C-alpha cells in the first residue's frame, strides 16, 4: 500500500491533531483503492491536499472512487485557474456526447457534476477562489447541467411525438426559469434548484403521435426532473423544487406565457413578487423567457413606492423564524437572526419598494443590489461595507458546511470534529475564535435588519392608553366620544374635528379599502391625530392632513409609508401646518410623500449643478424614445424639487433670492433635458440640419420675463422664444428622411412645447407663453437668428425692447447663445430720444394698469397696481433703454436687483432710491411667495404697504413726471 509522498506528510503536520488523523485515515483508504487497482498515486500531488481532504469528505470520496480522474484534473491545470462559462459548457457537453441511452446519460452527468463540484470546492478550500467566483461557477454548472439534460429529454420526446412549433413554424422550446440563488447567479454548493417551466404558446406537436403543447411540455418537464433529481448509485445532479410555480403543487407543471401572465396579474401574492425578483431564464428558450420576465415586471415592481413591503417581509421573516425554531434550526447561518436571509431581505425590500420607479434597482445579485443602494443614497457606505463583509463570510461558511459531505445543511455542527473542521476551513485555529467571529458578523447583520425592518410604531400591546383608546373610538366611536378625546388632546374645535374624522371613516374611499388598507389606516389615524395635536393650530392642521389622507386612502401603500416612517409622518404634519399650497400638492401628487423621508434633503434643495445631476439620475433608465415615461419622470422630478424649495421656504431655510434662483434653476435643468431629448428624437428620424460648411445648425431657447430675470415664483409660466441658425439658401437635414431646416426646427419647437405642456397622469410641466416672439401670436413658432435680429432692430415696439431687458439665453448651442447676446446688446444699446422713450414707457404702464390692475381701491395688487412690482420693473427697464448706449455694463444682468445695483454704481439713479427700490422689490416678491404658499392671491389691504407705495410713486413721478391715480 503506497505511503504519501514526504511533501504531503510535511504539509499535513500543520493540521490540528484531529484533522491530521482524519487525513491519514483518508489517505489509507485512498491507498487501498490504488492497491486494489494496481495503480500508483498521481506523481504531482499538491501540498494543499491534506487541507482539502481533511475538511471535505466529499472531495476525498470523489478522488478515492476515481484516482485516474484526480490525475486528469491535476494534469489539466484547471485547479490553478477559474473556469469560464464556455469551458464548462464545452466540457460537460463533450462528456455527454457519447451517451446513447438514459441510463448512461444520467450516470455520466452525475459523475461530471461530482468532479466539477470537487474542482470548485478544491479551489475554494485551498484559498485560491473568492466567494464570488465560487458562487458564479456553481451557478454556471447548474445552468449547463439543466440545459444538457433538457436537450437530451427533448431528443427522446421529439422522436416519439414530434416538435412543438410556433405559428410561423419555428421550433418551440421549453423555457426553464431559475429562481432563488440560481436565478441570482449565487448558487450555494449543495443547493436545490427552484425552477418554473413555461412555454411560448399552445398548439400541437408535428409528429406521428402529436401531443397538445401543454401535455408535451409537462412530459418534457417530468423527464427533465428525473434526469436531474432521481437518486441513483451515482447520486443525483440537483434536487429540483417546483413549488414556486403558479398555483404551487396544485398547478400544472408547465404553463404558457399567457397563462403565466394571467396568473400573476389575477392571483399573484406578495411572496411571489419577492420570489420573482431573481427570476431568470437559465435553459431552453432564453429569449422568450427574457420577454416573459420583462412582461412580469409591473407585477414584481409597483409603479409607486411600495412601503407595504416592509410589513409583508416582516411577516415572511417571522414565519421563517417560527419554522426554524420548530425544526430546531437555531444555529443556522441562513435562517437565524443575522443570517444570509436577512441580508437578502434588506436589499430586496428596497428593490420592491423602489424598483417600479428606478429600473436600476432591478438586479438579481444581492451584492450588486447593496452597491446600487449606496449609489442611490439609500444605504450608508459603512453599512453596505459591513453587510458585504458579513454576506461574503456567511456564504463561505454555508459553502464549507456543505462541502464537507455535499449535504444541504445550514446548521452549525454539534460534534467537536465537525466544529473543528468548519473552523479550520474558515481560517480559525479553534471553534471558540470562529464562533466569536461568526457571532459578530451575524450581530451586525441583525442590527441593520432591525433598523430597517423593526416596526417603527409600537405594537398594539405596547401602545399607550391614549393610543389604544383613540384606536377604539376611531374604529366605532361616536362623534361625541371622539370630540371628548380630541378636546383632551388640545383641539379647540373638537366637535368639528370629530365630524371630519367620522366623515373620513364613513367615506366611500375608506369603505372600499381592502383588509390590508383598512389595517394600515387604523394604525395610522391615532399617530396622525396625536402628531397634529402637537402643532399650534391642531384643528386647522388636522383638516389639511385629512385632505391628504382622503386623497391617498385608495392607494394604501402611501398609508404604509406614513406608518412605516415616523419621520415622513412628522414632516407631513409640519408642512401641512405651514402651507395649504404644499398640502394641495401632496394630495394631488402622493408620490411626493417619498420626499418627506429625509429632512436633510427635503430642506436643502440642490444647486444648479446638483439639479442637473439629480435629473440625470431620475432619467438614467429612461429610453429616449419612451416619451410617456420620460414626461412622467420629468414631472415627478419638477414637483419633487419645487416641494423641496417650498419646504425650505416655509421653514425659513431659504432667503427670498435663493427661492427664485432655485425655481429658475429647476426650469433651466428641465429645459436643457427637454431640448436635448426632443432634438435627439428628431435627429434619429431625419438626421441633423447641416449648414453649408457641414456644421450642425444650432438651436436655442431664450427665456423672458421671470424666467429670464431669474425671478420665477411657484406656478410661474415660462415665457420663451425659440431661435435657430440659418444661411442664405435652404438647408436640410442629412438623414434618410430629410426635412427642410426651417421645418425641422419648427417641429423641434412644437415637440418641446408638447413635452412641457402635455397633460399626463402627473400633470403638466409648465404652461408656456410664446407671445413675446417676433410678431407675437401671429408670428412663426420659431425664428431664425437673421429674422430675429431684423425684427428687433427694425420692427419691434418699445415694450418688446423692455421685455428684451430681462431676456436671457437658457438652453441650446453656444453659437446661438453668442448670436442672441449680440442682437440683444445691439438692440438695447441703441440711442433713443429720452422724452419719446419716457412717454412710451409711461403709456404702456398706464395701459397695463387699466387693463390688468385691481379696480377695488381698498385692495392692493402686489404685482400690477401703482406702487407695486410692475412700477419698479418699468423704472428699471426705462433706465436701461435710456442709458445702455453709454453704460453697456447695464446689459450684463437680466434680474432687477443687480440692474438696480448697476444703475446706482453708474450714478444714473440716486443710491438711496436704488436701495429703497431694491428693498421694496424684495419685500413685495417675498410677500407674493408667502401668499402663494398660503393659497392666497397677491392682494392685500390697501393700507398695508401705503408708505412703500407712496415712496415708489414719488420715484416714479420724479422719472416720468406723472403717476397713476
Tab-separated table of N, CA and C in Angstrom, residues 28-89:
chain	number	residue	atom	x	y	z
A	28	UNK	N	-5.106	6.441	3.844
A	28	UNK	CA	-5.057	4.992	3.893
A	28	UNK	C	-6.132	4.372	3.013
A	29	UNK	N	-7.347	4.915	3.056
A	29	UNK	CA	-8.428	4.397	2.219
A	29	UNK	C	-8.125	4.620	0.743
A	30	UNK	N	-7.543	5.761	0.425
A	30	UNK	CA	-7.172	6.077	-0.958
A	30	UNK	C	-6.095	5.099	-1.438
A	31	UNK	N	-5.120	4.839	-0.575
A	31	UNK	CA	-4.030	3.929	-0.927
A	31	UNK	C	-4.551	2.506	-1.141
A	32	UNK	N	-5.540	2.083	-0.328
A	32	UNK	CA	-6.120	0.753	-0.502
A	32	UNK	C	-6.776	0.621	-1.877
A	33	UNK	N	-7.475	1.658	-2.275
A	33	UNK	CA	-8.118	1.641	-3.591
A	33	UNK	C	-7.071	1.539	-4.693
A	34	UNK	N	-5.979	2.310	-4.548
A	34	UNK	CA	-4.910	2.241	-5.548
A	34	UNK	C	-4.315	0.832	-5.605
A	35	UNK	N	-4.102	0.243	-4.423
A	35	UNK	CA	-3.503	-1.093	-4.370
A	35	UNK	C	-4.411	-2.122	-5.026
A	36	UNK	N	-5.709	-2.018	-4.755
A	36	UNK	CA	-6.659	-2.952	-5.351
A	36	UNK	C	-6.631	-2.867	-6.868
A	37	UNK	N	-6.396	-1.682	-7.384
A	37	UNK	CA	-6.434	-1.470	-8.831
A	37	UNK	C	-5.046	-1.576	-9.465
A	38	UNK	N	-4.055	-1.763	-8.625
A	38	UNK	CA	-2.702	-1.839	-9.144
A	38	UNK	C	-2.196	-0.521	-9.693
A	39	UNK	N	-2.654	0.564	-9.100
A	39	UNK	CA	-2.269	1.903	-9.557
A	39	UNK	C	-1.365	2.566	-8.536
A	40	UNK	N	-0.714	3.627	-8.944
A	40	UNK	CA	0.136	4.436	-8.050
A	40	UNK	C	-0.457	5.826	-7.927
A	41	UNK	N	-0.083	6.544	-6.855
A	41	UNK	CA	-0.615	7.899	-6.709
A	41	UNK	C	-0.167	8.798	-7.857
A	42	UNK	N	-0.954	9.808	-8.181
A	42	UNK	CA	-0.520	10.785	-9.182
A	42	UNK	C	0.839	11.342	-8.783
A	43	UNK	N	1.730	11.582	-9.755
A	43	UNK	CA	3.104	11.974	-9.417
A	43	UNK	C	3.229	13.372	-8.812
A	44	UNK	N	2.311	14.260	-9.132
A	44	UNK	CA	2.457	15.640	-8.675
A	44	UNK	C	1.292	16.017	-7.775
A	45	UNK	N	1.278	15.479	-6.565
A	45	UNK	CA	0.217	15.827	-5.621
A	45	UNK	C	0.522	17.187	-4.986
A	46	UNK	N	-0.436	18.130	-4.979
A	46	UNK	CA	-0.171	19.465	-4.420
A	46	UNK	C	-0.116	19.437	-2.900
A	47	UNK	N	0.628	20.375	-2.339
A	47	UNK	CA	0.800	20.420	-0.880
A	47	UNK	C	-0.493	20.733	-0.139
A	48	UNK	N	-1.512	21.278	-0.871
A	48	UNK	CA	-2.769	21.610	-0.180
A	48	UNK	C	-3.664	20.384	-0.023
A	49	UNK	N	-3.246	19.241	-0.543
A	49	UNK	CA	-4.081	18.042	-0.474
A	49	UNK	C	-4.544	17.740	0.955
A	50	UNK	N	-3.666	17.769	1.976
A	50	UNK	CA	-4.139	17.482	3.337
A	50	UNK	C	-5.216	18.452	3.804
A	51	UNK	N	-5.050	19.746	3.487
A	51	UNK	CA	-6.061	20.731	3.909
A	51	UNK	C	-7.417	20.429	3.286
A	52	UNK	N	-7.425	20.061	2.005
A	52	UNK	CA	-8.687	19.820	1.307
A	52	UNK	C	-9.332	18.527	1.794
A	53	UNK	N	-8.572	17.438	1.823
A	53	UNK	CA	-9.144	16.155	2.222
A	53	UNK	C	-9.533	16.131	3.701
A	54	UNK	N	-8.817	16.865	4.515
A	54	UNK	CA	-9.120	16.832	5.954
A	54	UNK	C	-10.484	17.459	6.257
A	55	UNK	N	-10.912	18.424	5.459
A	55	UNK	CA	-12.170	19.121	5.773
A	55	UNK	C	-13.304	18.745	4.837
A	56	UNK	N	-13.012	18.028	3.736
A	56	UNK	CA	-14.076	17.677	2.797
A	56	UNK	C	-14.043	16.189	2.474
A	57	UNK	N	-14.903	15.451	3.139
A	57	UNK	CA	-15.042	14.036	2.822
A	57	UNK	C	-15.568	13.866	1.395
A	58	UNK	N	-16.375	14.852	0.945
A	58	UNK	CA	-16.923	14.762	-0.410
A	58	UNK	C	-15.818	14.774	-1.456
A	59	UNK	N	-14.880	15.727	-1.360
A	59	UNK	CA	-13.788	15.791	-2.336
A	59	UNK	C	-12.930	14.526	-2.230
A	60	UNK	N	-12.638	14.117	-1.006
A	60	UNK	CA	-11.842	12.896	-0.818
A	60	UNK	C	-12.509	11.692	-1.483
A	61	UNK	N	-13.794	11.486	-1.236
A	61	UNK	CA	-14.501	10.322	-1.790
A	61	UNK	C	-14.510	10.371	-3.318
A	62	UNK	N	-14.633	11.562	-3.887
A	62	UNK	CA	-14.584	11.684	-5.345
A	62	UNK	C	-13.238	11.198	-5.862
A	63	UNK	N	-12.167	11.625	-5.185
A	63	UNK	CA	-10.817	11.213	-5.602
A	63	UNK	C	-10.592	9.722	-5.365
A	64	UNK	N	-11.107	9.191	-4.241
A	64	UNK	CA	-10.893	7.765	-3.928
A	64	UNK	C	-11.600	6.868	-4.938
A	65	UNK	N	-12.818	7.269	-5.314
A	65	UNK	CA	-13.574	6.470	-6.263
A	65	UNK	C	-12.914	6.453	-7.640
A	66	UNK	N	-12.256	7.533	-7.986
A	66	UNK	CA	-11.726	7.657	-9.347
A	66	UNK	C	-10.342	8.303	-9.307
A	67	UNK	N	-9.320	7.553	-8.870
A	67	UNK	CA	-7.969	8.125	-8.800
A	67	UNK	C	-7.480	8.637	-10.147
A	68	UNK	N	-7.884	7.980	-11.238
A	68	UNK	CA	-7.467	8.470	-12.547
A	68	UNK	C	-8.086	9.829	-12.854
A	69	UNK	N	-9.317	10.027	-12.362
A	69	UNK	CA	-9.943	11.339	-12.529
A	69	UNK	C	-9.165	12.426	-11.810
A	70	UNK	N	-8.623	12.085	-10.616
A	70	UNK	CA	-7.784	13.034	-9.885
A	70	UNK	C	-6.528	13.359	-10.687
A	71	UNK	N	-5.909	12.341	-11.226
A	71	UNK	CA	-4.705	12.563	-12.024
A	71	UNK	C	-5.007	13.458	-13.222
A	72	UNK	N	-6.137	13.181	-13.885
A	72	UNK	CA	-6.527	14.002	-15.045
A	72	UNK	C	-6.745	15.451	-14.629
A	73	UNK	N	-7.413	15.652	-13.498
A	73	UNK	CA	-7.672	17.014	-13.028
A	73	UNK	C	-6.371	17.742	-12.718
A	74	UNK	N	-5.446	17.062	-12.049
A	74	UNK	CA	-4.182	17.708	-11.689
A	74	UNK	C	-3.378	18.064	-12.940
A	75	UNK	N	-3.393	17.175	-13.926
A	75	UNK	CA	-2.617	17.429	-15.134
A	75	UNK	C	-3.244	18.535	-16.004
A	76	UNK	N	-4.563	18.707	-15.889
A	76	UNK	CA	-5.267	19.678	-16.750
A	76	UNK	C	-4.910	21.126	-16.427
A	77	UNK	N	-4.430	21.350	-15.221
A	77	UNK	CA	-4.150	22.717	-14.794
A	77	UNK	C	-5.392	23.489	-14.378
A	78	UNK	N	-6.569	22.842	-14.343
A	78	UNK	CA	-7.814	23.545	-14.029
A	78	UNK	C	-7.928	23.920	-12.554
A	79	UNK	N	-7.085	23.334	-11.705
A	79	UNK	CA	-7.090	23.753	-10.297
A	79	UNK	C	-6.356	25.075	-10.098
A	80	UNK	N	-5.627	25.492	-11.115
A	80	UNK	CA	-4.812	26.704	-10.982
A	80	UNK	C	-5.535	27.956	-11.460
A	81	UNK	N	-6.737	27.804	-12.036
A	81	UNK	CA	-7.415	28.977	-12.591
A	81	UNK	C	-8.927	28.762	-12.539
A	82	UNK	N	-9.697	29.845	-12.551
A	82	UNK	CA	-11.151	29.689	-12.599
A	82	UNK	C	-11.605	29.211	-13.965
A	83	UNK	N	-12.739	28.576	-14.012
A	83	UNK	CA	-13.314	28.122	-15.279
A	83	UNK	C	-14.147	29.244	-15.887
A	84	UNK	N	-14.330	29.183	-17.196
A	84	UNK	CA	-15.250	30.097	-17.880
A	84	UNK	C	-16.565	29.381	-18.145
A	85	UNK	N	-17.582	30.157	-18.422
A	85	UNK	CA	-18.894	29.571	-18.746
A	85	UNK	C	-18.788	28.690	-19.993
A	86	UNK	N	-18.056	29.165	-20.990
A	86	UNK	CA	-17.909	28.408	-22.238
A	86	UNK	C	-17.163	27.097	-22.001
A	87	UNK	N	-16.144	27.155	-21.120
A	87	UNK	CA	-15.359	25.961	-20.829
A	87	UNK	C	-16.219	24.903	-20.139
A	88	UNK	N	-17.042	25.323	-19.204
A	88	UNK	CA	-17.934	24.380	-18.536
A	88	UNK	C	-18.919	23.766	-19.522
A	89	UNK	N	-19.491	24.607	-20.373
A	89	UNK	CA	-20.467	24.126	-21.340
A	89	UNK	C	-19.845	23.099	-22.280
